[in-house]
C-alpha cells in the first residue's frame, strides 16, 4: 500500500511530523495498526539499520529516525493495545545496564499490553539492583530483559545470577530478547525463555504462564 511505503521512506528521512501525520491517515483509512507497524515503521527501520551498518548513515541521523519512530508509536500505541481486556499477568521490562536502545523493548511492551498484560517499563540502562528492587515492589510474573549490543548482552547473565543470589527468582520467570540474543544464549545464561521479536514475546509469555492461546511447541 502506498501510504505504508510513504511511512517507511519518510521515517528513513527522519521526518517525524510527516510520519506521525501519515500514521494518523493510515489509521483513518482503517489499515490495521499491526500492518502499519510492520509494513511501515519496522520496514523503514530495517533499511535504516542496514544503512547504519554499512556506514551509509550516521548516529545523529539514526537518532532523528528513532525520535520519529517514537512519535509515531505514541499514535499507534492505543490502537495496538485496543484489544486489552482484564490483566492476564504482570510483566516487568527493561533494557539492561549500559544499553540505551529501547525501540524494540517498547514494541514488546505494546504487544504485551495489547495481549492483555500489565506492563511496567523500567526504561533503559537498568542495573541488576534496580531489577531486583522492582521485582520486590511490583511482584511481576515475568521480567523481560532487552539488549541490542554484544557488549551489553552479558549484563543479562549478571541480572539472572543476581536474581538467584537475592532469592527473588522463585516466583518470577525471566525472558530475554534483542538483536544479538539467541535461544542458545538464553539457555546458557539460564533464562526461562527467549523471544526473537515482539509478537513471539507474547507467545513465550503466554506459554510460560500456561495461558490459553500459547502456541504448542
Ligand atoms: Co545502535 N546499534 N548504537 N543506536 N542501533 C545497533 C544495535 C547496531 C546493530 C548497529 C550496527 O552497527 N549495525 C550496533 C550494535 C552492534 C553490536 O553490538 N553487535 C549499534 C551500536 C554499535 C550503537 C552504539 C555503540 C553506536 C556508537 O555510539 N558508536 C550506540 C550504543 C549506545 C548504548 O546503548 N550505550 C548506539 C546508539 C544508538 C542510537 C541512540 C542512535 C539509536 C537508539 C535509539 C533508541 O533505541 N531510542 C540506535 C539505533 C536506532 C540502532 C539500530 C539502527 C536500530 C535498532 C532498532 O531500534 N531496531 C540498530 C541496527 C539494527 O538493529 N538493525 C543499532 C528496530 C527494533 C524494532 O528492533 O531493537 O532489534 P530491535 O527489537 C526487536 C527484536 O530484537 C526483539 O523484538 C523487537 C521487535 O520485534 N526484542 C525483544 C528486542 N528486545 C526484546 C526483548 C524481549 C523479546 C524480544 O523480551 C524481553
PDB file of C-alpha atoms and ligand atoms in Angstrom:
ATOM      1  CA  UNK A   1       0.000   0.000   0.000  1.00  0.00           C
ATOM      2  CA  UNK A   2       1.282   3.416  -0.986  1.00  0.00           C
ATOM      3  CA  UNK A   3       0.770   5.065   2.399  1.00  0.00           C
ATOM      4  CA  UNK A   4       2.818   2.349   4.149  1.00  0.00           C
ATOM      5  CA  UNK A   5       5.642   2.979   1.712  1.00  0.00           C
ATOM      6  CA  UNK A   6       5.403   6.694   2.447  1.00  0.00           C
ATOM      7  CA  UNK A   7       5.592   5.979   6.171  1.00  0.00           C
ATOM      8  CA  UNK A   8       8.670   3.851   5.603  1.00  0.00           C
ATOM      9  CA  UNK A   9      10.501   6.366   3.358  1.00  0.00           C
ATOM     10  CA  UNK A  10       9.627   9.406   5.489  1.00  0.00           C
ATOM     11  CA  UNK A  11      10.787   7.541   8.572  1.00  0.00           C
ATOM     12  CA  UNK A  12      14.092   6.767   6.867  1.00  0.00           C
ATOM     13  CA  UNK A  13      14.486  10.521   6.264  1.00  0.00           C
ATOM     14  CA  UNK A  14      13.634  11.252   9.910  1.00  0.00           C
ATOM     15  CA  UNK A  15      10.608  13.452   9.100  1.00  0.00           C
ATOM     16  CA  UNK A  16       8.871  12.971  12.431  1.00  0.00           C
ATOM     17  CA  UNK A  17       5.824  15.206  11.887  1.00  0.00           C
ATOM     18  CA  UNK A  18       5.169  13.725   8.442  1.00  0.00           C
ATOM     19  CA  UNK A  19       5.460  10.158   9.705  1.00  0.00           C
ATOM     20  CA  UNK A  20       3.099  10.946  12.551  1.00  0.00           C
ATOM     21  CA  UNK A  21       0.572  12.548  10.163  1.00  0.00           C
ATOM     22  CA  UNK A  22       0.789   9.599   7.756  1.00  0.00           C
ATOM     23  CA  UNK A  23       0.282   7.195  10.645  1.00  0.00           C
ATOM     24  CA  UNK A  24      -2.906   9.032  11.610  1.00  0.00           C
ATOM     25  CA  UNK A  25      -4.057   8.942   7.971  1.00  0.00           C
ATOM     26  CA  UNK A  26      -3.331   5.223   7.709  1.00  0.00           C
ATOM     27  CA  UNK A  27      -5.405   4.589  10.836  1.00  0.00           C
ATOM     28  CA  UNK A  28      -8.218   6.720   9.421  1.00  0.00           C
ATOM     29  CA  UNK A  29      -8.033   4.623   6.248  1.00  0.00           C
ATOM     30  CA  UNK A  30      -8.663   1.598   8.508  1.00  0.00           C
ATOM     31  CA  UNK A  31      -5.327  -0.057   7.852  1.00  0.00           C
ATOM     32  CA  UNK A  32      -4.761  -2.421  10.811  1.00  0.00           C
ATOM     33  CA  UNK A  33      -2.298  -0.899  13.328  1.00  0.00           C
ATOM     34  CA  UNK A  34      -0.224  -4.082  13.254  1.00  0.00           C
ATOM     35  CA  UNK A  35       0.218  -3.671   9.466  1.00  0.00           C
ATOM     36  CA  UNK A  36       1.187  -0.007   9.864  1.00  0.00           C
ATOM     37  CA  UNK A  37       3.759  -1.089  12.422  1.00  0.00           C
ATOM     38  CA  UNK A  38       5.334  -3.965  10.497  1.00  0.00           C
ATOM     39  CA  UNK A  39       4.995  -2.816   6.891  1.00  0.00           C
ATOM     40  CA  UNK A  40       5.518   0.907   7.513  1.00  0.00           C
ATOM     41  CA  UNK A  41       7.597   1.649  10.592  1.00  0.00           C
ATOM     42  CA  UNK A  42       9.576  -1.563  11.105  1.00  0.00           C
ATOM     43  CA  UNK A  43      10.173  -1.858   7.340  1.00  0.00           C
ATOM     44  CA  UNK A  44      11.653   1.663   7.366  1.00  0.00           C
ATOM     45  CA  UNK A  45      13.722   0.956  10.457  1.00  0.00           C
ATOM     46  CA  UNK A  46      15.146  -2.170   8.816  1.00  0.00           C
ATOM     47  CA  UNK A  47      16.513  -0.076   5.954  1.00  0.00           C
ATOM     48  CA  UNK A  48      17.998   2.394   8.445  1.00  0.00           C
ATOM     49  CA  UNK A  49      19.632  -0.466  10.354  1.00  0.00           C
ATOM     50  CA  UNK A  50      21.292  -1.767   7.197  1.00  0.00           C
ATOM     51  CA  UNK A  51      22.495   1.700   6.161  1.00  0.00           C
ATOM     52  CA  UNK A  52      23.847   2.339   9.659  1.00  0.00           C
ATOM     53  CA  UNK A  53      25.736  -0.940   9.496  1.00  0.00           C
ATOM     54  CA  UNK A  54      27.234  -0.084   6.095  1.00  0.00           C
ATOM     55  CA  UNK A  55      28.249   3.400   7.240  1.00  0.00           C
ATOM     56  CA  UNK A  56      25.781   4.981   4.835  1.00  0.00           C
ATOM     57  CA  UNK A  57      24.034   6.631   7.796  1.00  0.00           C
ATOM     58  CA  UNK A  58      25.498   8.004  10.991  1.00  0.00           C
ATOM     59  CA  UNK A  59      24.467   8.351  14.619  1.00  0.00           C
ATOM     60  CA  UNK A  60      22.800  11.796  14.558  1.00  0.00           C
ATOM     61  CA  UNK A  61      20.631  10.737  11.602  1.00  0.00           C
ATOM     62  CA  UNK A  62      19.717   7.444  13.247  1.00  0.00           C
ATOM     63  CA  UNK A  63      18.804   9.326  16.394  1.00  0.00           C
ATOM     64  CA  UNK A  64      16.464  11.560  14.388  1.00  0.00           C
ATOM     65  CA  UNK A  65      14.862   8.470  12.864  1.00  0.00           C
ATOM     66  CA  UNK A  66      14.483   6.894  16.303  1.00  0.00           C
ATOM     67  CA  UNK A  67      12.678  10.047  17.530  1.00  0.00           C
ATOM     68  CA  UNK A  68      10.359   9.944  14.530  1.00  0.00           C
ATOM     69  CA  UNK A  69       9.621   6.278  15.240  1.00  0.00           C
ATOM     70  CA  UNK A  70       8.850   7.083  18.864  1.00  0.00           C
ATOM     71  CA  UNK A  71       6.434   9.900  17.967  1.00  0.00           C
ATOM     72  CA  UNK A  72       4.572   7.697  15.571  1.00  0.00           C
ATOM     73  CA  UNK A  73       4.495   4.849  18.065  1.00  0.00           C
ATOM     74  CA  UNK A  74       2.720   7.167  20.513  1.00  0.00           C
ATOM     75  CA  UNK A  75      -0.070   7.485  17.947  1.00  0.00           C
ATOM     76  CA  UNK A  76      -0.204   3.749  17.269  1.00  0.00           C
ATOM     77  CA  UNK A  77       0.128   2.556  20.846  1.00  0.00           C
ATOM     78  CA  UNK A  78      -3.517   2.892  21.982  1.00  0.00           C
ATOM     79  CA  UNK A  79      -4.688   1.200  18.790  1.00  0.00           C
ATOM     80  CA  UNK A  80      -2.288  -1.713  19.187  1.00  0.00           C
ATOM     81  CA  UNK A  81      -3.364  -2.077  22.777  1.00  0.00           C
ATOM     82  CA  UNK A  82      -7.080  -1.647  21.972  1.00  0.00           C
ATOM     83  CA  UNK A  83      -7.801  -5.334  22.452  1.00  0.00           C
ATOM     84  CA  UNK A  84      -6.626  -5.053  26.043  1.00  0.00           C
ATOM     85  CA  UNK A  85      -9.030  -6.746  28.435  1.00  0.00           C
ATOM     86  CA  UNK A  86      -8.623  -7.993  32.030  1.00  0.00           C
ATOM     87  CA  UNK A  87      -4.955  -8.301  33.011  1.00  0.00           C
ATOM     88  CA  UNK A  88      -3.518 -11.730  32.342  1.00  0.00           C
ATOM     89  CA  UNK A  89      -0.384 -11.118  34.391  1.00  0.00           C
ATOM     90  CA  UNK A  90       2.253  -8.531  35.175  1.00  0.00           C
ATOM     91  CA  UNK A  91       5.433  -8.115  33.138  1.00  0.00           C
ATOM     92  CA  UNK A  92       8.405  -6.002  34.127  1.00  0.00           C
ATOM     93  CA  UNK A  93      10.518  -4.819  31.194  1.00  0.00           C
ATOM     94  CA  UNK A  94      13.894  -3.144  30.910  1.00  0.00           C
ATOM     95  CA  UNK A  95      16.936  -2.712  28.722  1.00  0.00           C
ATOM     96  CA  UNK A  96      19.991  -3.890  30.622  1.00  0.00           C
ATOM     97  CA  UNK A  97      22.772  -1.735  32.047  1.00  0.00           C
ATOM     98  CA  UNK A  98      24.941   0.107  29.546  1.00  0.00           C
ATOM     99  CA  UNK A  99      22.364  -0.112  26.787  1.00  0.00           C
ATOM    100  CA  UNK A 100      20.040   2.704  25.767  1.00  0.00           C
ATOM    101  CA  UNK A 101      18.266   1.035  22.836  1.00  0.00           C
ATOM    102  CA  UNK A 102      14.565   0.988  23.611  1.00  0.00           C
ATOM    103  CA  UNK A 103      12.541   0.846  20.405  1.00  0.00           C
ATOM    104  CA  UNK A 104      12.350  -2.954  20.328  1.00  0.00           C
ATOM    105  CA  UNK A 105      11.645  -3.184  24.068  1.00  0.00           C
ATOM    106  CA  UNK A 106       8.879  -0.610  23.732  1.00  0.00           C
ATOM    107  CA  UNK A 107       7.337  -2.663  20.942  1.00  0.00           C
ATOM    108  CA  UNK A 108       7.451  -5.749  23.120  1.00  0.00           C
ATOM    109  CA  UNK A 109       5.674  -3.754  25.841  1.00  0.00           C
ATOM    110  CA  UNK A 110       2.995  -2.520  23.470  1.00  0.00           C
ATOM    111  CA  UNK A 111       2.352  -6.006  22.105  1.00  0.00           C
ATOM    112  CA  UNK A 112       2.111  -7.423  25.623  1.00  0.00           C
ATOM    113  CA  UNK A 113      -0.326  -4.682  26.643  1.00  0.00           C
ATOM    114  CA  UNK A 114      -2.304  -5.433  23.532  1.00  0.00           C
ATOM    115  CA  UNK A 115      -2.472  -9.066  24.593  1.00  0.00           C
ATOM    116  CA  UNK A 116      -3.913  -8.062  27.972  1.00  0.00           C
ATOM    117  CA  UNK A 117      -0.867  -7.981  30.258  1.00  0.00           C
ATOM    118  CA  UNK A 118       0.047  -5.237  32.729  1.00  0.00           C
ATOM    119  CA  UNK A 119       3.418  -3.864  31.728  1.00  0.00           C
ATOM    120  CA  UNK A 120       5.777  -1.971  34.000  1.00  0.00           C
ATOM    121  CA  UNK A 121       8.594  -0.486  31.942  1.00  0.00           C
ATOM    122  CA  UNK A 122      11.773   0.340  33.843  1.00  0.00           C
ATOM    123  CA  UNK A 123      13.320   2.043  30.818  1.00  0.00           C
ATOM    124  CA  UNK A 124      16.893   1.669  29.636  1.00  0.00           C
ATOM    125  CA  UNK A 125      20.304   1.236  31.253  1.00  0.00           C
ATOM    126  CA  UNK A 126      18.692  -0.669  34.121  1.00  0.00           C
ATOM    127  CA  UNK A 127      21.059  -2.105  36.725  1.00  0.00           C
ATOM    128  CA  UNK A 128      20.608  -5.548  38.278  1.00  0.00           C
ATOM    129  CA  UNK A 129      19.902  -3.823  41.612  1.00  0.00           C
ATOM    130  CA  UNK A 130      17.052  -1.836  40.041  1.00  0.00           C
ATOM    131  CA  UNK A 131      15.566  -5.027  38.589  1.00  0.00           C
ATOM    132  CA  UNK A 132      15.579  -6.673  41.996  1.00  0.00           C
ATOM    133  CA  UNK A 133      14.089  -3.599  43.708  1.00  0.00           C
ATOM    134  CA  UNK A 134      11.325  -3.506  41.100  1.00  0.00           C
ATOM    135  CA  UNK A 135      10.606  -7.229  41.460  1.00  0.00           C
ATOM    136  CA  UNK A 136      10.184  -6.792  45.211  1.00  0.00           C
ATOM    137  CA  UNK A 137       7.937  -3.773  44.676  1.00  0.00           C
ATOM    138  CA  UNK A 138       5.853  -4.908  41.699  1.00  0.00           C
ATOM    139  CA  UNK A 139       5.723  -8.692  42.212  1.00  0.00           C
ATOM    140  CA  UNK A 140       5.630  -9.402  38.462  1.00  0.00           C
ATOM    141  CA  UNK A 141       5.025 -12.823  36.935  1.00  0.00           C
ATOM    142  CA  UNK A 142       7.765 -12.323  34.377  1.00  0.00           C
ATOM    143  CA  UNK A 143      10.659  -9.962  33.805  1.00  0.00           C
ATOM    144  CA  UNK A 144      11.783  -9.237  30.260  1.00  0.00           C
ATOM    145  CA  UNK A 145      15.338  -8.149  29.548  1.00  0.00           C
ATOM    146  CA  UNK A 146      16.340  -6.476  26.305  1.00  0.00           C
ATOM    147  CA  UNK A 147      19.853  -5.922  24.920  1.00  0.00           C
ATOM    148  CA  UNK A 148      20.926  -4.697  21.483  1.00  0.00           C
ATOM    149  CA  UNK A 149      24.684  -4.680  21.918  1.00  0.00           C
ATOM    150  CA  UNK A 150      27.057  -7.615  22.038  1.00  0.00           C
ATOM    151  CA  UNK A 151      28.842  -5.712  24.800  1.00  0.00           C
ATOM    152  CA  UNK A 152      25.740  -5.448  26.991  1.00  0.00           C
ATOM    153  CA  UNK A 153      24.176  -8.857  26.410  1.00  0.00           C
ATOM    154  CA  UNK A 154      26.449 -10.316  29.090  1.00  0.00           C
ATOM    155  CA  UNK A 155      24.751  -7.998  31.576  1.00  0.00           C
ATOM    156  CA  UNK A 156      21.689 -10.217  31.169  1.00  0.00           C
ATOM    157  CA  UNK A 157      23.665 -13.053  32.719  1.00  0.00           C
ATOM    158  CA  UNK A 158      24.581 -10.800  35.632  1.00  0.00           C
ATOM    159  CA  UNK A 159      20.913  -9.943  36.191  1.00  0.00           C
ATOM    160  CA  UNK A 160      19.883 -13.611  36.182  1.00  0.00           C
ATOM    161  CA  UNK A 161      22.676 -14.514  38.623  1.00  0.00           C
ATOM    162  CA  UNK A 162      21.795 -11.574  40.866  1.00  0.00           C
ATOM    163  CA  UNK A 163      18.136 -12.635  40.988  1.00  0.00           C
ATOM    164  CA  UNK A 164      19.287 -16.051  42.175  1.00  0.00           C
ATOM    165  CA  UNK A 165      21.688 -14.557  44.718  1.00  0.00           C
ATOM    166  CA  UNK A 166      18.965 -12.256  46.065  1.00  0.00           C
ATOM    167  CA  UNK A 167      16.498 -15.162  46.162  1.00  0.00           C
ATOM    168  CA  UNK A 168      13.828 -13.405  44.134  1.00  0.00           C
ATOM    169  CA  UNK A 169      13.767 -15.938  41.297  1.00  0.00           C
ATOM    170  CA  UNK A 170      11.190 -18.295  42.848  1.00  0.00           C
ATOM    171  CA  UNK A 171       8.061 -16.523  41.696  1.00  0.00           C
ATOM    172  CA  UNK A 172       9.344 -14.785  38.617  1.00  0.00           C
ATOM    173  CA  UNK A 173      10.391 -16.073  35.210  1.00  0.00           C
ATOM    174  CA  UNK A 174      12.964 -14.342  33.030  1.00  0.00           C
ATOM    175  CA  UNK A 175      12.696 -13.857  29.280  1.00  0.00           C
ATOM    176  CA  UNK A 176      15.347 -12.271  27.098  1.00  0.00           C
ATOM    177  CA  UNK A 177      15.427 -10.757  23.629  1.00  0.00           C
ATOM    178  CA  UNK A 178      17.143  -8.302  21.317  1.00  0.00           C
ATOM    179  CA  UNK A 179      19.033  -8.500  18.039  1.00  0.00           C
ATOM    180  CA  UNK A 180      22.224 -10.250  19.294  1.00  0.00           C
ATOM    181  CA  UNK A 181      20.343 -12.702  21.535  1.00  0.00           C
ATOM    182  CA  UNK A 182      19.716 -16.311  20.538  1.00  0.00           C
ATOM    183  CA  UNK A 183      17.866 -19.246  22.019  1.00  0.00           C
ATOM    184  CA  UNK A 184      21.213 -20.866  22.856  1.00  0.00           C
ATOM    185  CA  UNK A 185      22.417 -17.788  24.663  1.00  0.00           C
ATOM    186  CA  UNK A 186      19.173 -17.672  26.642  1.00  0.00           C
ATOM    187  CA  UNK A 187      19.710 -21.287  27.760  1.00  0.00           C
ATOM    188  CA  UNK A 188      23.370 -20.634  28.551  1.00  0.00           C
ATOM    189  CA  UNK A 189      22.505 -17.817  30.959  1.00  0.00           C
ATOM    190  CA  UNK A 190      19.617 -19.854  32.412  1.00  0.00           C
ATOM    191  CA  UNK A 191      16.810 -17.571  31.288  1.00  0.00           C
ATOM    192  CA  UNK A 192      13.384 -19.206  31.177  1.00  0.00           C
ATOM    193  CA  UNK A 193      12.540 -18.011  27.698  1.00  0.00           C
ATOM    194  CA  UNK A 194      13.732 -16.284  24.544  1.00  0.00           C
ATOM    195  CA  UNK A 195      11.713 -14.327  22.004  1.00  0.00           C
ATOM    196  CA  UNK A 196      13.003 -13.321  18.586  1.00  0.00           C
ATOM    197  CA  UNK A 197      10.519 -10.478  18.127  1.00  0.00           C
ATOM    198  CA  UNK A 198       7.701  -8.622  19.824  1.00  0.00           C
ATOM    199  CA  UNK A 199       4.967 -10.927  18.557  1.00  0.00           C
ATOM    200  CA  UNK A 200       6.757 -14.072  19.728  1.00  0.00           C
ATOM    201  CA  UNK A 201       7.414 -12.413  23.099  1.00  0.00           C
ATOM    202  CA  UNK A 202       3.650 -12.549  23.655  1.00  0.00           C
ATOM    203  CA  UNK A 203       3.602 -16.264  22.763  1.00  0.00           C
ATOM    204  CA  UNK A 204       6.533 -17.019  25.064  1.00  0.00           C
ATOM    205  CA  UNK A 205       4.913 -15.150  27.956  1.00  0.00           C
ATOM    206  CA  UNK A 206       1.606 -16.978  27.442  1.00  0.00           C
ATOM    207  CA  UNK A 207       3.397 -20.277  27.272  1.00  0.00           C
ATOM    208  CA  UNK A 208       5.407 -19.637  30.465  1.00  0.00           C
ATOM    209  CA  UNK A 209       2.227 -18.626  32.287  1.00  0.00           C
ATOM    210  CA  UNK A 210       0.296 -21.597  30.843  1.00  0.00           C
ATOM    211  CA  UNK A 211      -2.354 -19.333  29.337  1.00  0.00           C
ATOM    212  CA  UNK A 212      -4.731 -20.195  26.513  1.00  0.00           C
ATOM    213  CA  UNK A 213      -3.572 -19.286  23.060  1.00  0.00           C
ATOM    214  CA  UNK A 214       0.074 -20.172  23.680  1.00  0.00           C
ATOM    215  CA  UNK A 215       1.421 -21.980  20.618  1.00  0.00           C
ATOM    216  CA  UNK A 216       2.253 -25.636  21.134  1.00  0.00           C
ATOM    217  CA  UNK A 217       5.968 -26.411  20.809  1.00  0.00           C
TER     218      UNK A 217
HETATM  219 CO1  LIG B   1      22.535   1.442  17.910  1.00  0.00          CO
HETATM  220  N1  LIG B   1      23.450  -0.210  17.393  1.00  0.00           N
HETATM  221  N2  LIG B   1      24.143   2.037  18.868  1.00  0.00           N
HETATM  222  N3  LIG B   1      21.566   3.066  18.199  1.00  0.00           N
HETATM  223  N4  LIG B   1      21.285   0.809  16.665  1.00  0.00           N
HETATM  224  C1  LIG B   1      22.664  -1.207  16.697  1.00  0.00           C
HETATM  225  C2  LIG B   1      22.025  -2.164  17.668  1.00  0.00           C
HETATM  226  C3  LIG B   1      23.766  -1.892  15.778  1.00  0.00           C
HETATM  227  C4  LIG B   1      23.435  -3.343  15.398  1.00  0.00           C
HETATM  228  C5  LIG B   1      24.000  -1.013  14.534  1.00  0.00           C
HETATM  229  C6  LIG B   1      25.041  -1.590  13.596  1.00  0.00           C
HETATM  230  O1  LIG B   1      26.209  -1.421  13.805  1.00  0.00           O
HETATM  231  N5  LIG B   1      24.593  -2.243  12.566  1.00  0.00           N
HETATM  232  C7  LIG B   1      25.044  -1.757  16.674  1.00  0.00           C
HETATM  233  C8  LIG B   1      25.318  -2.911  17.632  1.00  0.00           C
HETATM  234  C9  LIG B   1      26.484  -3.751  17.217  1.00  0.00           C
HETATM  235  C10 LIG B   1      26.685  -4.872  18.159  1.00  0.00           C
HETATM  236  O2  LIG B   1      26.852  -4.722  19.327  1.00  0.00           O
HETATM  237  N6  LIG B   1      26.628  -6.055  17.594  1.00  0.00           N
HETATM  238  C11 LIG B   1      24.760  -0.452  17.401  1.00  0.00           C
HETATM  239  C12 LIG B   1      25.739   0.347  18.020  1.00  0.00           C
HETATM  240  C13 LIG B   1      27.187  -0.088  17.823  1.00  0.00           C
HETATM  241  C14 LIG B   1      25.429   1.504  18.765  1.00  0.00           C
HETATM  242  C15 LIG B   1      26.390   2.432  19.507  1.00  0.00           C
HETATM  243  C16 LIG B   1      27.521   1.731  20.286  1.00  0.00           C
HETATM  244  C17 LIG B   1      26.949   3.390  18.445  1.00  0.00           C
HETATM  245  C18 LIG B   1      28.016   4.338  18.924  1.00  0.00           C
HETATM  246  O3  LIG B   1      27.804   5.110  19.819  1.00  0.00           O
HETATM  247  N7  LIG B   1      29.146   4.217  18.274  1.00  0.00           N
HETATM  248  C19 LIG B   1      25.438   3.208  20.452  1.00  0.00           C
HETATM  249  C20 LIG B   1      25.284   2.500  21.809  1.00  0.00           C
HETATM  250  C21 LIG B   1      24.519   3.305  22.808  1.00  0.00           C
HETATM  251  C22 LIG B   1      24.209   2.485  24.050  1.00  0.00           C
HETATM  252  O4  LIG B   1      23.229   1.739  24.079  1.00  0.00           O
HETATM  253  N8  LIG B   1      25.025   2.584  25.086  1.00  0.00           N
HETATM  254  C23 LIG B   1      24.167   3.151  19.668  1.00  0.00           C
HETATM  255  C24 LIG B   1      23.178   4.123  19.736  1.00  0.00           C
HETATM  256  C25 LIG B   1      22.018   4.110  19.005  1.00  0.00           C
HETATM  257  C26 LIG B   1      21.027   5.259  18.966  1.00  0.00           C
HETATM  258  C27 LIG B   1      20.909   6.007  20.294  1.00  0.00           C
HETATM  259  C28 LIG B   1      21.488   6.219  17.889  1.00  0.00           C
HETATM  260  C29 LIG B   1      19.719   4.536  18.469  1.00  0.00           C
HETATM  261  C30 LIG B   1      18.840   4.002  19.625  1.00  0.00           C
HETATM  262  C31 LIG B   1      17.639   4.869  19.887  1.00  0.00           C
HETATM  263  C32 LIG B   1      16.641   4.178  20.772  1.00  0.00           C
HETATM  264  O5  LIG B   1      16.535   2.974  20.868  1.00  0.00           O
HETATM  265  N9  LIG B   1      15.899   5.015  21.466  1.00  0.00           N
HETATM  266  C33 LIG B   1      20.310   3.330  17.757  1.00  0.00           C
HETATM  267  C34 LIG B   1      19.599   2.553  16.819  1.00  0.00           C
HETATM  268  C35 LIG B   1      18.223   3.077  16.412  1.00  0.00           C
HETATM  269  C36 LIG B   1      20.129   1.354  16.264  1.00  0.00           C
HETATM  270  C37 LIG B   1      19.563   0.485  15.125  1.00  0.00           C
HETATM  271  C38 LIG B   1      19.819   1.232  13.820  1.00  0.00           C
HETATM  272  C39 LIG B   1      18.093   0.126  15.190  1.00  0.00           C
HETATM  273  C40 LIG B   1      17.659  -0.565  16.485  1.00  0.00           C
HETATM  274  C41 LIG B   1      16.165  -0.627  16.485  1.00  0.00           C
HETATM  275  O6  LIG B   1      15.512   0.165  17.126  1.00  0.00           O
HETATM  276  N10 LIG B   1      15.636  -1.540  15.670  1.00  0.00           N
HETATM  277  C42 LIG B   1      20.435  -0.856  15.281  1.00  0.00           C
HETATM  278  C43 LIG B   1      20.679  -1.564  13.973  1.00  0.00           C
HETATM  279  C44 LIG B   1      19.677  -2.680  13.772  1.00  0.00           C
HETATM  280  O7  LIG B   1      19.132  -3.250  14.687  1.00  0.00           O
HETATM  281  N11 LIG B   1      19.478  -3.038  12.538  1.00  0.00           N
HETATM  282  C45 LIG B   1      21.559  -0.392  16.129  1.00  0.00           C
HETATM  283  C46 LIG B   1      14.194  -1.683  15.477  1.00  0.00           C
HETATM  284  C47 LIG B   1      13.627  -2.552  16.594  1.00  0.00           C
HETATM  285  C48 LIG B   1      12.142  -2.750  16.303  1.00  0.00           C
HETATM  286  O8  LIG B   1      14.264  -3.811  16.551  1.00  0.00           O
HETATM  287  O9  LIG B   1      15.527  -3.380  18.700  1.00  0.00           O
HETATM  288  O10 LIG B   1      16.017  -5.462  17.304  1.00  0.00           O
HETATM  289  P1  LIG B   1      15.054  -4.461  17.798  1.00  0.00           P
HETATM  290  O11 LIG B   1      13.892  -5.196  18.594  1.00  0.00           O
HETATM  291  C49 LIG B   1      13.220  -6.318  18.066  1.00  0.00           C
HETATM  292  C50 LIG B   1      13.859  -7.655  18.462  1.00  0.00           C
HETATM  293  O12 LIG B   1      15.250  -7.568  18.695  1.00  0.00           O
HETATM  294  C51 LIG B   1      13.072  -8.095  19.649  1.00  0.00           C
HETATM  295  O13 LIG B   1      11.771  -7.596  19.374  1.00  0.00           O
HETATM  296  C52 LIG B   1      11.886  -6.307  18.776  1.00  0.00           C
HETATM  297  C53 LIG B   1      10.686  -6.063  17.896  1.00  0.00           C
HETATM  298  O14 LIG B   1      10.396  -7.127  17.033  1.00  0.00           O
HETATM  299  N12 LIG B   1      13.405  -7.672  21.001  1.00  0.00           N
HETATM  300  C54 LIG B   1      12.934  -8.410  22.055  1.00  0.00           C
HETATM  301  C55 LIG B   1      14.065  -6.611  21.473  1.00  0.00           C
HETATM  302  N13 LIG B   1      14.066  -6.622  22.795  1.00  0.00           N
HETATM  303  C56 LIG B   1      13.361  -7.714  23.199  1.00  0.00           C
HETATM  304  C57 LIG B   1      13.040  -8.199  24.460  1.00  0.00           C
HETATM  305  C58 LIG B   1      12.287  -9.366  24.541  1.00  0.00           C
HETATM  306  C59 LIG B   1      11.886 -10.043  23.400  1.00  0.00           C
HETATM  307  C60 LIG B   1      12.189  -9.569  22.140  1.00  0.00           C
HETATM  308  O15 LIG B   1      11.907  -9.899  25.700  1.00  0.00           O
HETATM  309  C61 LIG B   1      12.076  -9.175  26.869  1.00  0.00           C
END
